[in-house]
Coordinates of C-alpha atoms and ligand atoms in Angstrom, one line a residue:
X1 CA 9.8 26.7 19.3
X2 CA 9.8 23.5 17.2
X3 CA 12.9 21.7 15.9
X4 CA 12.9 20.3 12.5
X5 CA 15.6 18.1 10.9
X6 CA 15.4 18.2 7.0
X7 CA 17.5 16.0 5.1
X8 CA 18.2 16.6 1.4
X9 CA 19.4 13.7 -0.7
X10 CA 21.9 13.9 -3.7
X11 CA 19.4 14.7 -6.6
X12 CA 18.1 17.8 -4.4
X13 CA 21.3 19.5 -4.2
X14 CA 22.6 18.6 -7.6
X15 CA 23.1 21.9 -8.8
X16 CA 22.7 25.9 -8.4
X17 CA 19.2 25.8 -9.1
X18 CA 18.4 22.9 -6.8
X19 CA 20.4 24.6 -4.2
X20 CA 18.3 27.5 -4.5
X21 CA 15.2 25.5 -4.2
X22 CA 16.5 23.6 -1.1
X23 CA 17.6 26.9 0.6
X24 CA 14.1 28.3 0.0
X25 CA 12.5 25.4 1.6
X26 CA 14.7 25.7 4.5
X27 CA 14.7 29.5 5.0
X28 CA 10.7 29.4 4.9
X29 CA 11.0 26.6 7.6
X30 CA 13.2 29.1 9.7
X31 CA 11.1 32.2 9.1
X32 CA 8.1 30.3 10.4
X33 CA 9.9 30.6 13.9
X34 CA 11.6 26.8 13.6
X35 CA 14.8 26.0 14.4
X36 CA 16.4 23.8 11.5
X37 CA 19.1 21.4 11.5
X38 CA 19.7 20.3 7.6
X39 CA 21.7 17.2 6.5
X40 CA 22.9 16.9 3.1
X41 CA 24.3 14.1 0.6
X42 CA 26.9 14.8 -1.9
X43 CA 25.4 16.2 -4.9
X44 CA 24.1 14.1 -8.0
X45 CA 26.3 11.2 -8.4
X46 CA 29.4 12.9 -6.9
X47 CA 29.9 9.7 -4.7
X48 CA 29.8 7.3 -7.6
X49 CA 32.4 9.7 -9.2
X50 CA 34.6 9.7 -6.4
X51 CA 34.5 5.9 -6.0
X52 CA 35.4 5.5 -9.9
X53 CA 38.3 8.0 -9.3
X54 CA 39.9 6.1 -6.5
X55 CA 40.0 3.0 -8.8
X56 CA 41.8 4.9 -11.5
X57 CA 44.5 5.2 -9.0
X58 CA 44.3 2.1 -7.0
X59 CA 42.1 -0.9 -7.7
X60 CA 41.8 -1.9 -3.9
X61 CA 42.4 1.1 -2.0
X62 CA 42.3 0.9 1.9
X63 CA 38.9 1.7 3.4
X64 CA 40.3 4.2 5.6
X65 CA 41.5 6.3 2.4
X66 CA 38.0 5.8 0.9
X67 CA 36.4 7.3 4.0
X68 CA 38.4 10.3 3.8
X69 CA 37.7 10.8 0.2
X70 CA 33.8 9.8 0.2
X71 CA 33.3 12.2 3.2
X72 CA 34.5 15.0 1.0
X73 CA 31.5 14.9 -1.2
X74 CA 29.1 15.8 1.6
X75 CA 31.4 18.6 2.7
X76 CA 31.0 20.3 -0.6
X77 CA 27.3 20.1 -0.7
X78 CA 27.0 21.4 2.8
X79 CA 29.4 24.5 2.2
X80 CA 27.6 25.4 -0.9
X81 CA 24.2 24.9 0.6
X82 CA 25.4 27.1 3.4
X83 CA 26.9 29.8 0.8
X84 CA 23.4 29.6 -0.9
X85 CA 21.6 30.4 2.4
X86 CA 24.2 33.1 3.4
X87 CA 23.3 34.7 0.1
X88 CA 19.5 34.8 0.9
X89 CA 20.7 37.0 4.1
X90 CA 20.1 34.3 6.8
X91 CA 22.2 33.2 9.8
X92 CA 23.7 29.7 8.8
X93 CA 26.6 27.5 9.5
X94 CA 27.9 24.2 7.9
X95 CA 29.5 21.4 10.0
X96 CA 31.1 18.3 9.0
X97 CA 29.7 15.3 10.7
X98 CA 32.7 15.4 13.5
X99 CA 32.2 18.9 14.2
X100 CA 28.6 18.1 14.8
X101 CA 29.8 15.5 17.3
X102 CA 29.3 12.1 15.4
X103 CA 31.3 9.4 17.2
X104 CA 31.3 6.2 15.4
X105 CA 32.8 2.5 15.7
X106 CA 35.8 1.9 13.6
X107 CA 34.3 0.0 10.4
X108 CA 35.4 2.2 7.7
X109 CA 32.9 2.4 4.9
X110 CA 30.3 1.0 7.0
X111 CA 30.5 2.8 10.5
X112 CA 27.9 2.7 12.8
X113 CA 27.0 5.8 15.3
X114 CA 28.1 5.3 18.9
X115 CA 27.2 8.6 20.2
X116 CA 26.6 12.2 19.1
X117 CA 28.2 14.9 21.2
X118 CA 25.5 17.6 20.9
X119 CA 27.2 20.8 22.6
X120 CA 28.4 22.4 19.3
X121 CA 24.9 22.0 17.7
X122 CA 23.4 23.3 20.8
X123 CA 25.7 26.4 20.8
X124 CA 24.6 27.1 17.3
X125 CA 20.8 26.5 17.6
X126 CA 21.3 28.8 20.6
X127 CA 22.5 31.7 18.4
X128 CA 19.4 30.8 16.1
X129 CA 21.7 29.6 13.2
X130 CA 20.6 27.3 10.7
X131 CA 22.8 24.3 10.8
X132 CA 24.0 22.4 7.9
X133 CA 25.4 18.9 8.8
X134 CA 27.4 16.7 6.0
X135 CA 25.8 13.4 5.8
X136 CA 27.0 9.8 6.5
X137 CA 30.3 10.6 8.4
X138 CA 31.8 10.7 11.7
X139 CA 34.9 10.0 13.6
X140 CA 36.1 6.6 15.3
X141 CA 38.1 6.1 18.4
X142 CA 41.5 6.8 16.4
X143 CA 39.9 10.3 15.3
X144 CA 39.7 8.9 11.9
X145 CA 37.2 9.7 9.3
X146 CA 34.5 7.0 8.9
X147 CA 31.5 7.0 6.7
X148 CA 28.0 5.1 7.3
X149 CA 27.8 3.3 4.0
X150 CA 25.9 4.2 0.9
X151 CA 22.7 6.0 1.4
X152 CA 23.8 6.7 5.0
X153 CA 22.9 10.5 5.1
X154 CA 19.2 9.4 6.0
X155 CA 20.7 7.9 9.2
X156 CA 22.7 10.9 10.0
X157 CA 19.2 12.9 9.7
X158 CA 17.4 10.4 12.0
X159 CA 20.1 10.1 14.6
X160 CA 20.2 14.0 14.8
X161 CA 16.4 14.0 15.4
X162 CA 16.8 11.6 18.1
X163 CA 19.6 13.4 19.8
X164 CA 17.9 16.5 19.6
X165 CA 14.6 15.7 20.2
X166 CA 13.3 17.1 17.2
X167 CA 9.6 17.6 16.6
X168 CA 9.7 16.6 12.9
X169 CA 12.3 14.7 10.6
X170 CA 11.7 15.3 6.7
X171 CA 13.7 13.5 4.3
X172 CA 13.4 15.3 0.9
X173 CA 14.2 13.0 -2.1
X174 CA 13.4 13.0 -5.7
X175 CA 10.1 11.1 -5.2
X176 CA 7.1 12.6 -3.8
X177 CA 6.8 9.7 -1.1
X178 CA 6.7 5.9 -0.7
X179 CA 4.5 4.1 -3.3
X180 CA 2.7 0.9 -3.3
X181 CA 5.1 -0.1 -5.9
X182 CA 7.9 1.3 -8.3
X183 CA 5.9 4.2 -10.1
X184 CA 8.5 4.2 -12.9
X185 CA 7.5 0.5 -13.6
X186 CA 4.0 0.6 -13.0
X187 CA 1.9 3.5 -13.8
X188 CA -1.0 2.8 -11.5
X189 CA 1.3 2.9 -8.6
X190 CA -0.4 5.0 -5.5
X191 CA 1.2 7.1 -3.0
X192 CA 0.8 6.0 0.5
X193 CA -0.3 8.7 3.1
X194 CA 1.4 6.5 6.1
X195 CA 3.3 3.3 6.4
X196 CA 4.6 1.3 9.4
X197 CA 8.3 0.9 10.2
X198 CA 8.1 -2.7 9.7
X199 CA 6.3 -2.5 6.5
X200 CA 9.2 0.4 5.5
X201 CA 11.8 -2.0 6.6
X202 CA 10.5 -4.9 4.8
X203 CA 10.3 -2.9 1.5
X204 CA 13.7 -1.6 2.0
X205 CA 15.0 -5.0 2.1
X206 CA 13.0 -6.0 -0.8
X207 CA 14.6 -3.2 -3.1
X208 CA 12.6 0.0 -2.4
X209 CA 15.4 2.1 -1.8
X210 CA 13.6 5.2 -0.6
X211 CA 15.2 5.4 2.9
X212 CA 18.6 3.9 4.4
X213 CA 17.3 0.8 6.6
X214 CA 19.3 1.7 9.3
X215 CA 17.5 5.2 9.7
X216 CA 14.2 3.4 9.8
X217 CA 15.4 1.0 12.6
X218 CA 16.7 4.0 14.4
X219 CA 13.4 6.0 14.1
X220 CA 11.4 2.7 15.2
X221 CA 13.9 2.4 18.2
X222 CA 13.0 5.8 19.2
X223 CA 9.4 6.3 17.7
X224 CA 10.5 9.3 15.4
X225 CA 7.9 10.0 12.8
X226 CA 9.9 10.3 9.5
X227 CA 8.1 12.2 6.5
X228 CA 9.4 11.3 3.0
X229 CA 8.6 14.0 0.4
X230 CA 9.9 15.7 -2.6
X231 CA 12.3 18.7 -2.9
X232 CA 10.7 19.5 -6.2
X233 CA 7.1 18.9 -6.0
X234 CA 5.3 20.9 -3.1
X235 CA 2.8 18.2 -1.5
X236 CA 2.4 16.0 1.4
X237 CA 4.8 13.1 1.6
X238 CA 4.4 9.7 3.3
X239 CA 5.0 9.4 7.0
X240 CA 6.7 6.4 8.4
X241 CA 5.7 5.8 12.0
X242 CA 4.1 3.4 14.4
X243 CA 0.8 2.2 12.7
X244 CA -1.3 0.8 15.5
X245 CA -4.3 -0.3 13.2
X246 CA -3.0 -3.7 12.3
X247 CA -6.7 -5.3 12.2
X248 CA -7.4 -4.4 8.7
X249 CA -5.2 -6.0 6.3
X250 CA -3.8 -3.6 3.8
X251 CA -1.2 -4.6 1.1
X252 CA 1.3 -1.6 1.2
X253 CA 3.6 -2.5 -1.3
X254 CA 4.4 -4.8 -4.1
X255 CA 8.1 -5.2 -5.0
X256 CA 10.3 -7.2 -7.0
X257 CA 14.0 -8.2 -6.7
X258 CA 15.2 -9.4 -10.3
X259 CA 18.7 -10.5 -9.9
X260 CA 18.3 -14.0 -7.9
X261 CA 19.4 -17.7 -8.1
X262 CA 17.8 -20.8 -6.6
X263 CA 19.8 -23.6 -5.7
X264 CA 18.8 -26.9 -5.1
X265 CA 20.5 -29.9 -3.2
X266 CA 18.8 -32.9 -3.9
X267 CA 18.5 -36.5 -2.2
X268 CA 20.5 -35.8 0.8
X269 CA 21.0 -38.5 3.2
X270 CA 19.1 -37.8 6.4
X271 CA 21.8 -37.4 8.9
X272 CA 22.1 -34.8 12.1
X273 CA 23.8 -31.6 11.6
X274 CA 23.7 -31.9 7.8
X275 CA 22.1 -28.5 7.4
X276 CA 24.8 -27.0 9.7
X277 CA 27.6 -28.6 7.4
X278 CA 26.2 -27.1 4.1
X279 CA 25.2 -23.5 5.6
X280 CA 28.6 -23.1 7.5
X281 CA 30.2 -23.6 4.3
X282 CA 28.1 -20.9 2.7
X283 CA 28.8 -18.4 5.7
X284 CA 32.3 -19.1 5.5
X285 CA 32.4 -17.5 2.1
X286 CA 30.1 -14.8 3.4
X287 CA 27.1 -15.8 1.0
X288 CA 23.9 -14.1 1.8
X289 CA 21.3 -16.9 1.5
X290 CA 17.7 -15.5 1.7
X291 CA 15.0 -18.1 1.6
X292 CA 15.8 -21.6 2.8
X293 CA 13.3 -24.5 2.2
X294 CA 13.6 -28.1 3.1
X295 CA 11.3 -31.0 2.3
X296 CA 11.6 -34.7 3.1
X297 CA 11.2 -37.2 0.4
X298 CA 9.3 -40.5 1.0
X299 CA 12.6 -42.4 0.7
X300 CA 13.7 -40.5 3.7
X301 CA 16.3 -38.4 2.1
X302 CA 16.0 -34.5 2.0
X303 CA 16.0 -31.7 -0.4
X304 CA 17.3 -28.2 0.5
X305 CA 16.2 -25.3 -1.9
X306 CA 17.8 -21.9 -1.0
X307 CA 18.0 -18.5 -2.9
X308 CA 21.3 -16.2 -3.2
X309 CA 21.8 -12.9 -4.8
X310 CA 22.7 -13.9 -8.6
X311 CA 26.3 -12.2 -8.2
X312 CA 27.1 -14.8 -5.2
X313 CA 25.4 -17.7 -7.1
X314 CA 28.6 -19.0 -8.9
X315 CA 30.6 -19.1 -5.7
X316 CA 27.6 -20.7 -3.9
X317 CA 27.3 -23.2 -6.4
X318 CA 31.0 -23.9 -6.6
X319 CA 31.4 -24.5 -2.6
X320 CA 28.5 -26.8 -2.5
X321 CA 29.4 -28.7 -5.6
X322 CA 33.0 -29.2 -4.2
X323 CA 31.8 -30.6 -1.2
X324 CA 28.8 -32.6 -2.4
X325 CA 30.1 -35.9 -1.4
X326 CA 30.6 -34.8 2.4
X327 CA 26.6 -34.1 2.3
X328 CA 25.6 -37.5 0.9
X329 CA 23.5 -35.7 -1.8
X330 CA 22.4 -37.0 -5.2
X331 CA 22.2 -34.0 -7.3
X332 CA 22.8 -30.3 -7.3
X333 CA 20.8 -27.8 -9.6
X334 CA 20.9 -24.0 -10.3
X335 CA 18.3 -21.8 -11.6
X336 CA 19.9 -18.3 -12.1
X337 CA 16.8 -17.0 -14.3
X338 CA 14.6 -16.2 -11.2
X339 CA 13.1 -13.0 -9.5
X340 CA 11.4 -12.5 -6.2
X341 CA 8.1 -10.8 -6.3
X342 CA 6.7 -10.0 -2.6
X343 CA 3.7 -8.4 -1.3
X344 CA 4.0 -6.5 2.2
X345 CA 1.5 -5.5 4.8
X346 CA 1.0 -5.7 8.6
X347 CA -1.7 -7.9 9.5
X348 CA -1.2 -10.5 6.8
X349 CA -1.0 -13.4 9.2
X350 CA -4.5 -12.7 10.8
X351 CA -6.3 -12.2 7.5
X352 CA -7.3 -15.2 5.3
X353 CA -7.4 -15.3 1.7
X354 CA -4.3 -13.0 0.6
X355 CA -2.0 -15.7 -0.4
X356 CA -4.7 -17.4 -2.4
X357 CA -5.5 -13.8 -4.1
X358 CA -2.0 -13.5 -4.9
X359 CA -1.7 -16.8 -6.3
X360 CA -5.0 -16.5 -8.4
X361 CA -3.6 -13.3 -9.9
X362 CA -0.4 -15.0 -11.2
X363 CA -2.2 -18.1 -12.4
X364 CA -4.8 -16.4 -14.3
X365 CA -1.8 -14.8 -16.2
X366 CA -0.2 -18.3 -16.7
X367 CA 2.7 -17.4 -14.2
X368 CA 4.2 -20.2 -12.4
X369 CA 5.7 -20.4 -9.0
X370 CA 9.0 -21.9 -8.2
X371 CA 8.9 -21.4 -4.4
X372 CA 7.1 -19.7 -1.8
X373 CA 8.0 -18.1 1.6
X374 CA 6.0 -16.1 4.0
X375 CA 6.5 -14.0 7.3
X376 CA 4.0 -12.3 9.5
X377 CA 4.0 -9.2 7.1
X378 CA 5.1 -10.7 3.6
X379 CA 4.4 -13.2 1.1
X380 CA 7.2 -13.6 -1.3
X381 CA 7.1 -16.0 -4.4
X382 CA 9.9 -16.9 -6.8
X383 CA 9.0 -16.5 -10.4
X384 CA 10.8 -16.8 -13.8
X385 CA 12.8 -13.6 -14.4
X386 CA 11.2 -13.1 -18.0
X387 CA 7.6 -12.9 -16.3
X388 CA 8.9 -10.1 -13.6
X389 CA 7.3 -7.0 -14.8
X390 CA 4.1 -8.8 -15.9
X391 CA 3.7 -10.3 -12.3
X392 CA 4.5 -7.3 -10.8
X393 CA 1.6 -5.3 -12.6
X394 CA -1.0 -8.3 -12.3
X395 CA -0.4 -8.5 -8.7
X396 CA -0.3 -5.0 -7.7
X397 CA -3.5 -4.5 -9.9
X398 CA -5.0 -7.2 -7.7
X399 CA -4.3 -5.6 -4.4
X400 CA -4.2 -2.0 -5.1
X401 CA -7.2 -0.3 -6.5
Ligands
LIG1 N1 26.5 10.2 -0.6 C1 26.5 9.1 0.2 C2 26.0 8.2 -1.0 O1 25.8 8.3 -2.3 C3 25.6 8.9 1.0 C4 24.0 9.5 1.1 O2 23.8 9.9 0.0 O3 23.3 9.4 1.7 O4 25.8 6.9 -0.7
MG2 MG1 19.3 8.0 -0.5

């Protein structure tokens, strides 16, 4: 008998009709002789609504109380889905995260799983029950409720698949799989049959919010295949797995992050430790620096360019400006009108011509490049934000036929 973990996101359980559709997917899987453990998110935009509600009462609620509140969203959907499955005449039980044995660290709102005690789950499976687990929640060492951060139900699902040694982990969502780019923006986006963990992580960090990054890291660590598919359209999804064939370079995705700023510190006197000084100011302010580029001028001075998220750019600019004399720098500039466009694919490093093809397609359409950064599986360029959609389209067209 196989064990299948199925996770259903907020849009998949949004209302009665959705719950019935999902209940049928689950009970069909069960009828085929499988054991089924289900994870659910809160219905629709319940989590956002709960956050808004909390702010009406207290602008700055404690994270502990926020977790008590947010975990309730998943408890509602798990009980409603159970009731729907009961009504179809199947044996089913809903469990909160803690009933399912999830123990976490004590970081409220961003807790990490420490252990799953599987006894209760195993007991219910032995009784051939369908189990519906409320996503993204557990208990910490003080027996307080914690949640795993936005999108964390994916991580609940993969963690259960690891703990129970599931044969398959399916993440049902509102798209039919992972696409080469956002199909809402670019009509010619193609659904991928499979994608490697690294590529998926890279795309997630670049803004493709299909899977919670931590769920992909967990799946990679334990080598669990995760299928992303739609609860509304019945077709094969995309399997996230270890992909061995790295020889052939295929660009798997093109993505864009729109809200970025580039900060340049110009004419820094070259003294040892200057980089440390600058970036320690930024890290004290918890500013997330992404790309860093340093160049040396003929006169011996240095320029440092960096990118930061737009919402942190004013703070970053301010702290550097205030301390500019400490860095012995001549000038400071900021461009907050940029976007980062990236192509992702394993094997990029060992295949010539990828960068030139990307730059050619931008050049042909008159799009200038502000900054370039590369890794083993990614090439990113900074472009003017007003060219964002156009550049996404031309680069996607260049690589994906
Ligand atoms: N309901 C939570 C959220 O919206 C967790 C999840 O959906 O995965 O972030
Ligand atoms: Mg999600």
